[in-house]
GROMACS .gro file of C-alpha atoms in nm:
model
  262
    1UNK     CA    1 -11.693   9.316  14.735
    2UNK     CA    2 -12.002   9.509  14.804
    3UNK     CA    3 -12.195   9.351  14.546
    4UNK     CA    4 -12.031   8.990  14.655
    5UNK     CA    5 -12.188   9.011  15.021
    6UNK     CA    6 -12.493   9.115  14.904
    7UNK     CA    7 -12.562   8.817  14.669
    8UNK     CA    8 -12.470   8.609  14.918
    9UNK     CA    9 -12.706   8.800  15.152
   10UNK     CA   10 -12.983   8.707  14.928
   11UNK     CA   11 -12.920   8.349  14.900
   12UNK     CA   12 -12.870   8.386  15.258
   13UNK     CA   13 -13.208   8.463  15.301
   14UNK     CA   14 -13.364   8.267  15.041
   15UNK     CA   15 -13.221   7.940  15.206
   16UNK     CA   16 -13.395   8.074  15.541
   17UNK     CA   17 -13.710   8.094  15.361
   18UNK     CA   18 -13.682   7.857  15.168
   19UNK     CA   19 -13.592   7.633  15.500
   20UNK     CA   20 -13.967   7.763  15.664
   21UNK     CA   21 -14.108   7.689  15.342
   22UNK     CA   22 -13.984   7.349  15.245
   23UNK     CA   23 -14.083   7.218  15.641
   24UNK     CA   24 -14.376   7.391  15.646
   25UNK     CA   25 -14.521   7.220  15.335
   26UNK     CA   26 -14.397   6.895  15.449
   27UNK     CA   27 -14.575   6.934  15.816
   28UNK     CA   28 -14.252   6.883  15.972
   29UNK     CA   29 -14.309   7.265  16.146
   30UNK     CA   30 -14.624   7.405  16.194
   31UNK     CA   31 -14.722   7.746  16.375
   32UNK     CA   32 -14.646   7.739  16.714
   33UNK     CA   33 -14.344   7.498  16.708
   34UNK     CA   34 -14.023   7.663  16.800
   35UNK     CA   35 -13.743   7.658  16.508
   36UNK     CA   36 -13.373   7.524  16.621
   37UNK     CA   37 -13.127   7.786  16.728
   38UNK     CA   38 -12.953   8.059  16.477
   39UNK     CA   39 -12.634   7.901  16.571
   40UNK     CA   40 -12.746   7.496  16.458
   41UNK     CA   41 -12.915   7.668  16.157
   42UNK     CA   42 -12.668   7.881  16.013
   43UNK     CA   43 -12.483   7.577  16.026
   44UNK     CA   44 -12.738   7.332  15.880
   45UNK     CA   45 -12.792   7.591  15.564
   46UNK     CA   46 -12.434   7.694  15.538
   47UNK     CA   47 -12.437   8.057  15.589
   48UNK     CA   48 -12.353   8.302  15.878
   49UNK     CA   49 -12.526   8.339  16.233
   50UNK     CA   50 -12.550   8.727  16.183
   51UNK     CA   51 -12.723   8.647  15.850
   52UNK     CA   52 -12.986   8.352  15.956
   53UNK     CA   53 -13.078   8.670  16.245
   54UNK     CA   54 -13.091   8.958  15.991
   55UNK     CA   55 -13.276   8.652  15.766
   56UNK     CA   56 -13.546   8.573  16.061
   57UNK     CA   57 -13.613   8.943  16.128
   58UNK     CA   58 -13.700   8.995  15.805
   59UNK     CA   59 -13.934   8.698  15.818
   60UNK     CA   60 -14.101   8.861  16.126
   61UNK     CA   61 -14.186   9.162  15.982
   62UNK     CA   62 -14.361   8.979  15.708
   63UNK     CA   63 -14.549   8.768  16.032
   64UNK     CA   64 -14.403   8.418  15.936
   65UNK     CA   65 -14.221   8.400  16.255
   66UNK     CA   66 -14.195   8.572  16.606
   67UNK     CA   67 -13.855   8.586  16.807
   68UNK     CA   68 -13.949   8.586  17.170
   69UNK     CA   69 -13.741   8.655  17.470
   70UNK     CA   70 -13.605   8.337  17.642
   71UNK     CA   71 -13.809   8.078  17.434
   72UNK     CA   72 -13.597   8.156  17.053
   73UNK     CA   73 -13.777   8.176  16.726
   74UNK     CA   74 -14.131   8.055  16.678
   75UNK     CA   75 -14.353   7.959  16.349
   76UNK     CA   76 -14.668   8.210  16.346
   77UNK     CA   77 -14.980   8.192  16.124
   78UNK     CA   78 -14.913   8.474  15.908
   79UNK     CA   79 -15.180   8.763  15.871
   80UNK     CA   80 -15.295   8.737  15.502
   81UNK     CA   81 -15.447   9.089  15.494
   82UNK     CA   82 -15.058   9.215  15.432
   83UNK     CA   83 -15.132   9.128  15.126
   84UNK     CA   84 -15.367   9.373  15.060
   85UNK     CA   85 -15.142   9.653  15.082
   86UNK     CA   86 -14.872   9.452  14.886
   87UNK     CA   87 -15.077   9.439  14.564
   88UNK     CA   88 -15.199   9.812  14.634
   89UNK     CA   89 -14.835   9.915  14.617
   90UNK     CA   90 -14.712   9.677  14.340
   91UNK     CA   91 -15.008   9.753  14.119
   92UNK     CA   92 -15.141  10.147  14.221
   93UNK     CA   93 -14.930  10.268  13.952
   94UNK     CA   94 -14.981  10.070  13.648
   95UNK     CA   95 -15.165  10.241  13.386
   96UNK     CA   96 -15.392   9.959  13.318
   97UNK     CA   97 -15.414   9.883  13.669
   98UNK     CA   98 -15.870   9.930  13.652
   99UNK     CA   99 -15.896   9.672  13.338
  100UNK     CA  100 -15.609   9.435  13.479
  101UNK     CA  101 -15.802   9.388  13.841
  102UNK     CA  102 -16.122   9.322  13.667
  103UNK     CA  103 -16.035   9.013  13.475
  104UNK     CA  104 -15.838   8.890  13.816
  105UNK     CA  105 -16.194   8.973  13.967
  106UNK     CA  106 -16.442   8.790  13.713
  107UNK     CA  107 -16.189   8.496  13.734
  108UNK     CA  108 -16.242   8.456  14.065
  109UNK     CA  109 -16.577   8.580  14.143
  110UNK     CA  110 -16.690   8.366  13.911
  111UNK     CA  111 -16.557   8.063  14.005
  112UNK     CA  112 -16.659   8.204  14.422
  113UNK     CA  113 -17.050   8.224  14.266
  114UNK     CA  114 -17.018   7.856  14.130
  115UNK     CA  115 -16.890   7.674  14.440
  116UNK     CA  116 -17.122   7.906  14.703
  117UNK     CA  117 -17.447   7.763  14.476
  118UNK     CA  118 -17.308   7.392  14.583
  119UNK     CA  119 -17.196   7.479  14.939
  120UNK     CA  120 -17.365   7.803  15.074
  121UNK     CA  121 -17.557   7.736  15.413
  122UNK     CA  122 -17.865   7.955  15.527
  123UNK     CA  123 -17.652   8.153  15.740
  124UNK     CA  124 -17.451   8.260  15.393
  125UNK     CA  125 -17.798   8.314  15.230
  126UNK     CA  126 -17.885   8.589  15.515
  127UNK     CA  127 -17.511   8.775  15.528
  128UNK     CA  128 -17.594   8.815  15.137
  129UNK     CA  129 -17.924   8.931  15.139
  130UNK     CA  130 -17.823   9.149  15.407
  131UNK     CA  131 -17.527   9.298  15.173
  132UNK     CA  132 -17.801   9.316  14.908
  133UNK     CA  133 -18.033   9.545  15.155
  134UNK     CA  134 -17.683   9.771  15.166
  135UNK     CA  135 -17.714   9.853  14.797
  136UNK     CA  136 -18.012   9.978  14.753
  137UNK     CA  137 -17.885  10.188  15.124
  138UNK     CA  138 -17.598  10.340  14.955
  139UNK     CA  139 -17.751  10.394  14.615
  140UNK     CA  140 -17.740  10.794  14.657
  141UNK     CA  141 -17.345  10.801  14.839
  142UNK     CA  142 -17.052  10.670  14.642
  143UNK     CA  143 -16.824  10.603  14.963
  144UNK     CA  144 -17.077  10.410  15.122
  145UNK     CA  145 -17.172  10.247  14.835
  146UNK     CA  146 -16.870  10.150  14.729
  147UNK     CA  147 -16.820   9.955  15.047
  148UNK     CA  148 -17.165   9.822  15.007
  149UNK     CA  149 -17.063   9.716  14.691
  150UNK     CA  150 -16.734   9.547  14.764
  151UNK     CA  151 -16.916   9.361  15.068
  152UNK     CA  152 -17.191   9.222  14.847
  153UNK     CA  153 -16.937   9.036  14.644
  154UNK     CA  154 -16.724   8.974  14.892
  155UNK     CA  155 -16.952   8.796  15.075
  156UNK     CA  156 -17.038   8.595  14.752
  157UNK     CA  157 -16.672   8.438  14.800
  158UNK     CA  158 -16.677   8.372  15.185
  159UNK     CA  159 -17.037   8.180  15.074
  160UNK     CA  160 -16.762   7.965  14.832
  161UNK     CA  161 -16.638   7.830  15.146
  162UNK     CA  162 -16.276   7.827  14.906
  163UNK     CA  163 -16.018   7.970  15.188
  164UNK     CA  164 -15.832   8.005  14.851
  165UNK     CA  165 -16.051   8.183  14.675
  166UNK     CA  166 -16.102   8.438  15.007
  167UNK     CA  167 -15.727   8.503  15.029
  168UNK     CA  168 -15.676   8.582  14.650
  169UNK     CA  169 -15.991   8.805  14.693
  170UNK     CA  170 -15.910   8.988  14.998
  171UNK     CA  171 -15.517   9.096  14.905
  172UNK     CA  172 -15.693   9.287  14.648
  173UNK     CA  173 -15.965   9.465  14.868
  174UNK     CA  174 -15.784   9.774  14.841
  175UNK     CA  175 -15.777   9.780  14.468
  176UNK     CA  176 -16.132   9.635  14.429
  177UNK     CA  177 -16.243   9.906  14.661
  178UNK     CA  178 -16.124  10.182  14.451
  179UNK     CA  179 -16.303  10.018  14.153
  180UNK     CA  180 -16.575  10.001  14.332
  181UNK     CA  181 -16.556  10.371  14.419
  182UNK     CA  182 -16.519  10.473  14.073
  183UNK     CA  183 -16.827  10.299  13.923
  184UNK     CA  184 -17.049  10.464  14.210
  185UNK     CA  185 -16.924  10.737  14.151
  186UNK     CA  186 -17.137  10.684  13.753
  187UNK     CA  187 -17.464  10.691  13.886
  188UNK     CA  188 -17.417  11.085  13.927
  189UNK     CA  189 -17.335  11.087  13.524
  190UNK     CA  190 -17.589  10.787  13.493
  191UNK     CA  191 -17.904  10.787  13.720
  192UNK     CA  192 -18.005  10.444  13.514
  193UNK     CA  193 -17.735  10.298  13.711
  194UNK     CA  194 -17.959  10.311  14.042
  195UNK     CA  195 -18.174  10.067  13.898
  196UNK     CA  196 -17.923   9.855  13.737
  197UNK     CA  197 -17.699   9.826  14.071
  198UNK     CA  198 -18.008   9.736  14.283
  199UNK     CA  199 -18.194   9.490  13.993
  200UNK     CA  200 -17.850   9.312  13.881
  201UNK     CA  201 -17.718   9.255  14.290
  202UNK     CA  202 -18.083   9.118  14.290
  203UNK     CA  203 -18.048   8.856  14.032
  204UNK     CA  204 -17.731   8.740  14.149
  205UNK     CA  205 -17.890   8.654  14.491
  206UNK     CA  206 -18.133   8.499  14.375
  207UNK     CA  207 -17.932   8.216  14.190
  208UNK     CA  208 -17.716   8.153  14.451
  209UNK     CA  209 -18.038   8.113  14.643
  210UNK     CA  210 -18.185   7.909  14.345
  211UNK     CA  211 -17.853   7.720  14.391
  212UNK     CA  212 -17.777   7.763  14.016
  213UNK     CA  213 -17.449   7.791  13.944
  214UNK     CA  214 -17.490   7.817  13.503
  215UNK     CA  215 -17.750   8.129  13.611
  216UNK     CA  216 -17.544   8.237  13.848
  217UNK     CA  217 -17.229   8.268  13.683
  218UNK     CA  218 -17.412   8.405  13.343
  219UNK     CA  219 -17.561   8.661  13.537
  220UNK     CA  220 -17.282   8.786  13.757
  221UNK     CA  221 -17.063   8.773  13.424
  222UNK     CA  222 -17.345   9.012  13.250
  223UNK     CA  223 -17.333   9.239  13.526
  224UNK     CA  224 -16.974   9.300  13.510
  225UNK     CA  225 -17.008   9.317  13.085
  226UNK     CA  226 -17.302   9.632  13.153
  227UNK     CA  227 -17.079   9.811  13.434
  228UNK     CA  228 -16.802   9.812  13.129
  229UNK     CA  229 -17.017   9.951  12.910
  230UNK     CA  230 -17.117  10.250  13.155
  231UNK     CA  231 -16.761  10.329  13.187
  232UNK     CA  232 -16.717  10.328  12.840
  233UNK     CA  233 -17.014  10.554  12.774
  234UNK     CA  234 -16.889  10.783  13.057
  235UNK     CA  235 -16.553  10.789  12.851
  236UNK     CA  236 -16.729  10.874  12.522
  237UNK     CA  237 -16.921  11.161  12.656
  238UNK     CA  238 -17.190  10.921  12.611
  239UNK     CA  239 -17.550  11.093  12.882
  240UNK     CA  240 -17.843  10.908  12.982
  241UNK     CA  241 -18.073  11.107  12.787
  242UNK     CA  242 -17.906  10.886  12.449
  243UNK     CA  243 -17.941  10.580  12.575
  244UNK     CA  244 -18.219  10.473  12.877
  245UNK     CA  245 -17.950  10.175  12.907
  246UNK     CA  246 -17.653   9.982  12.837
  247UNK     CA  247 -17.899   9.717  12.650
  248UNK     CA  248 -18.073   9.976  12.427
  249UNK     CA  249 -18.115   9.905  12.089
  250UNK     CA  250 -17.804   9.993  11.864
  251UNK     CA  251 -18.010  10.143  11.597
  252UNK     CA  252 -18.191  10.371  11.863
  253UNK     CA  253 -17.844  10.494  11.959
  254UNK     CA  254 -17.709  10.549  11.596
  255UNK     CA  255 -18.026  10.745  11.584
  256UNK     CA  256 -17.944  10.956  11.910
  257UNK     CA  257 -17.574  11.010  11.838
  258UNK     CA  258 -17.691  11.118  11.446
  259UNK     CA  259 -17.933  11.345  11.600
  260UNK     CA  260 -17.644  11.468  11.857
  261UNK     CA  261 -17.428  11.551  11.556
  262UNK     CA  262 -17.680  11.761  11.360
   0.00000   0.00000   0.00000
């Protein structure tokens, strides 16, 4: 019986949503219109009152509605940023959690750095060469920089003018921040880094700037390809004194690491 009421407590409350959903998509309800009362919905979706009010407290905690004294239940905009903390939780703890974020974050970066060379304004131009002033700022401080970092790009996807693109982005600031963190925290292993963070940020302002989005998205791909490598050198044991950087000739290193060995 237990297990009864509480599958039909979940279709319950998937008929609720689905209810918001359906009429929200069809811009039959829209935030700010009242919905109709428990009583005439639990009868229009077939389940009971006290479910449809366990159903829309639910929904409020998630921001999707707000029950209000005297006025009844009322469509909200809902605050996107829960997100954020949603995909820290559901993703903090998988083991290739670092890797997994990254190709979520070229996918969309890259597409962000295409549409903001087509539909940046000046006022996007100065908020990123602002950001870029940041890096160079932060070079020395890995919490700072991190942020500085995270901002940069970030602002590269507000310049996209893709409210899309911005959402997806920004439910995984927590996780992108963390990434962030973690490659600023190289440049203490890696003082090449310094001038590879301040150059590379360069060169992707500049071709959104340039407004050109092949450059653009070549270069901001290449910088994500060398900050691999630099993890994967810091993995390997690999020090600067080997390698000057991530571009250096392959035979020069096979020459290092032969020298390292004997």
């Amino acid at each position: 019986m237990e297990l009864k009421r509480a599958d039909e407590g979940e279709k319950g409350f998937e008929k609720v949503f689905a209810f918001l959903r359906d009429h929200l998509l069809a811009g039959s309800l829209k935030p700010g219109d009242r919905l109709i009362s428990e009583r005439d919905l639990a009868v229009q979706l077939g389940v009971s009152r006290p479910l449809v009010r366990e159903a829309l407290r639910a929904l409020t905690m998630l921001g999707i509605v707000e029950i209000r004294d005297r006025i009844g239940t009322v469509v909200t905009r809902p605050d996107v940023s829960v997100l954020n903390d949603f995909f820290t939780f559901a993703l903090a703890q998988q083991a290739d959690m670092p890797d997994d974020v990254m190709q979520a974050r070229v996918a969309i970066e890259c597409q962000a750095i295409r549409l903001a060379c087509e539909r940046a304004g000046i006022a996007d131009f100065e908020r990123l060469q602002t950001a870029l002033g940041k890096i160079a700022e932060t070079i020395d401080t890995a919490d700072a920089g991190a942020v500085a970092d995270y901002q940069f790009h970030r602002t590269i996807v507000l310049a996209s003018h893709s409210k899309t693109l911005a959402v997806l982005h920004n439910s995984m600031a927590g996780l992108l921040t963390h990434v962030h963190r973690n490659r600023r925290e190289l440049v203490q292993a890696f003082p090449s880094m310094k001038d590879y963070l301040i150059d590379d940020h360069r060169r992707i302002f500049e071709a959104v700037v340039a407004r050109d989005p092949d450059r653009a998205d070549a270069t901001l791909r290449k910088h994500f390809e060398i900050g691999n490598e630099y993890r994967r050198r810091a993995i390997v044991g690999e020090a600067d004194s080997i390698m000057a950087s991530p571009a250096a000739n392959p035979q020069t290193r096979k020459r290092a690491n032969s020298r390292k060995a004997t």
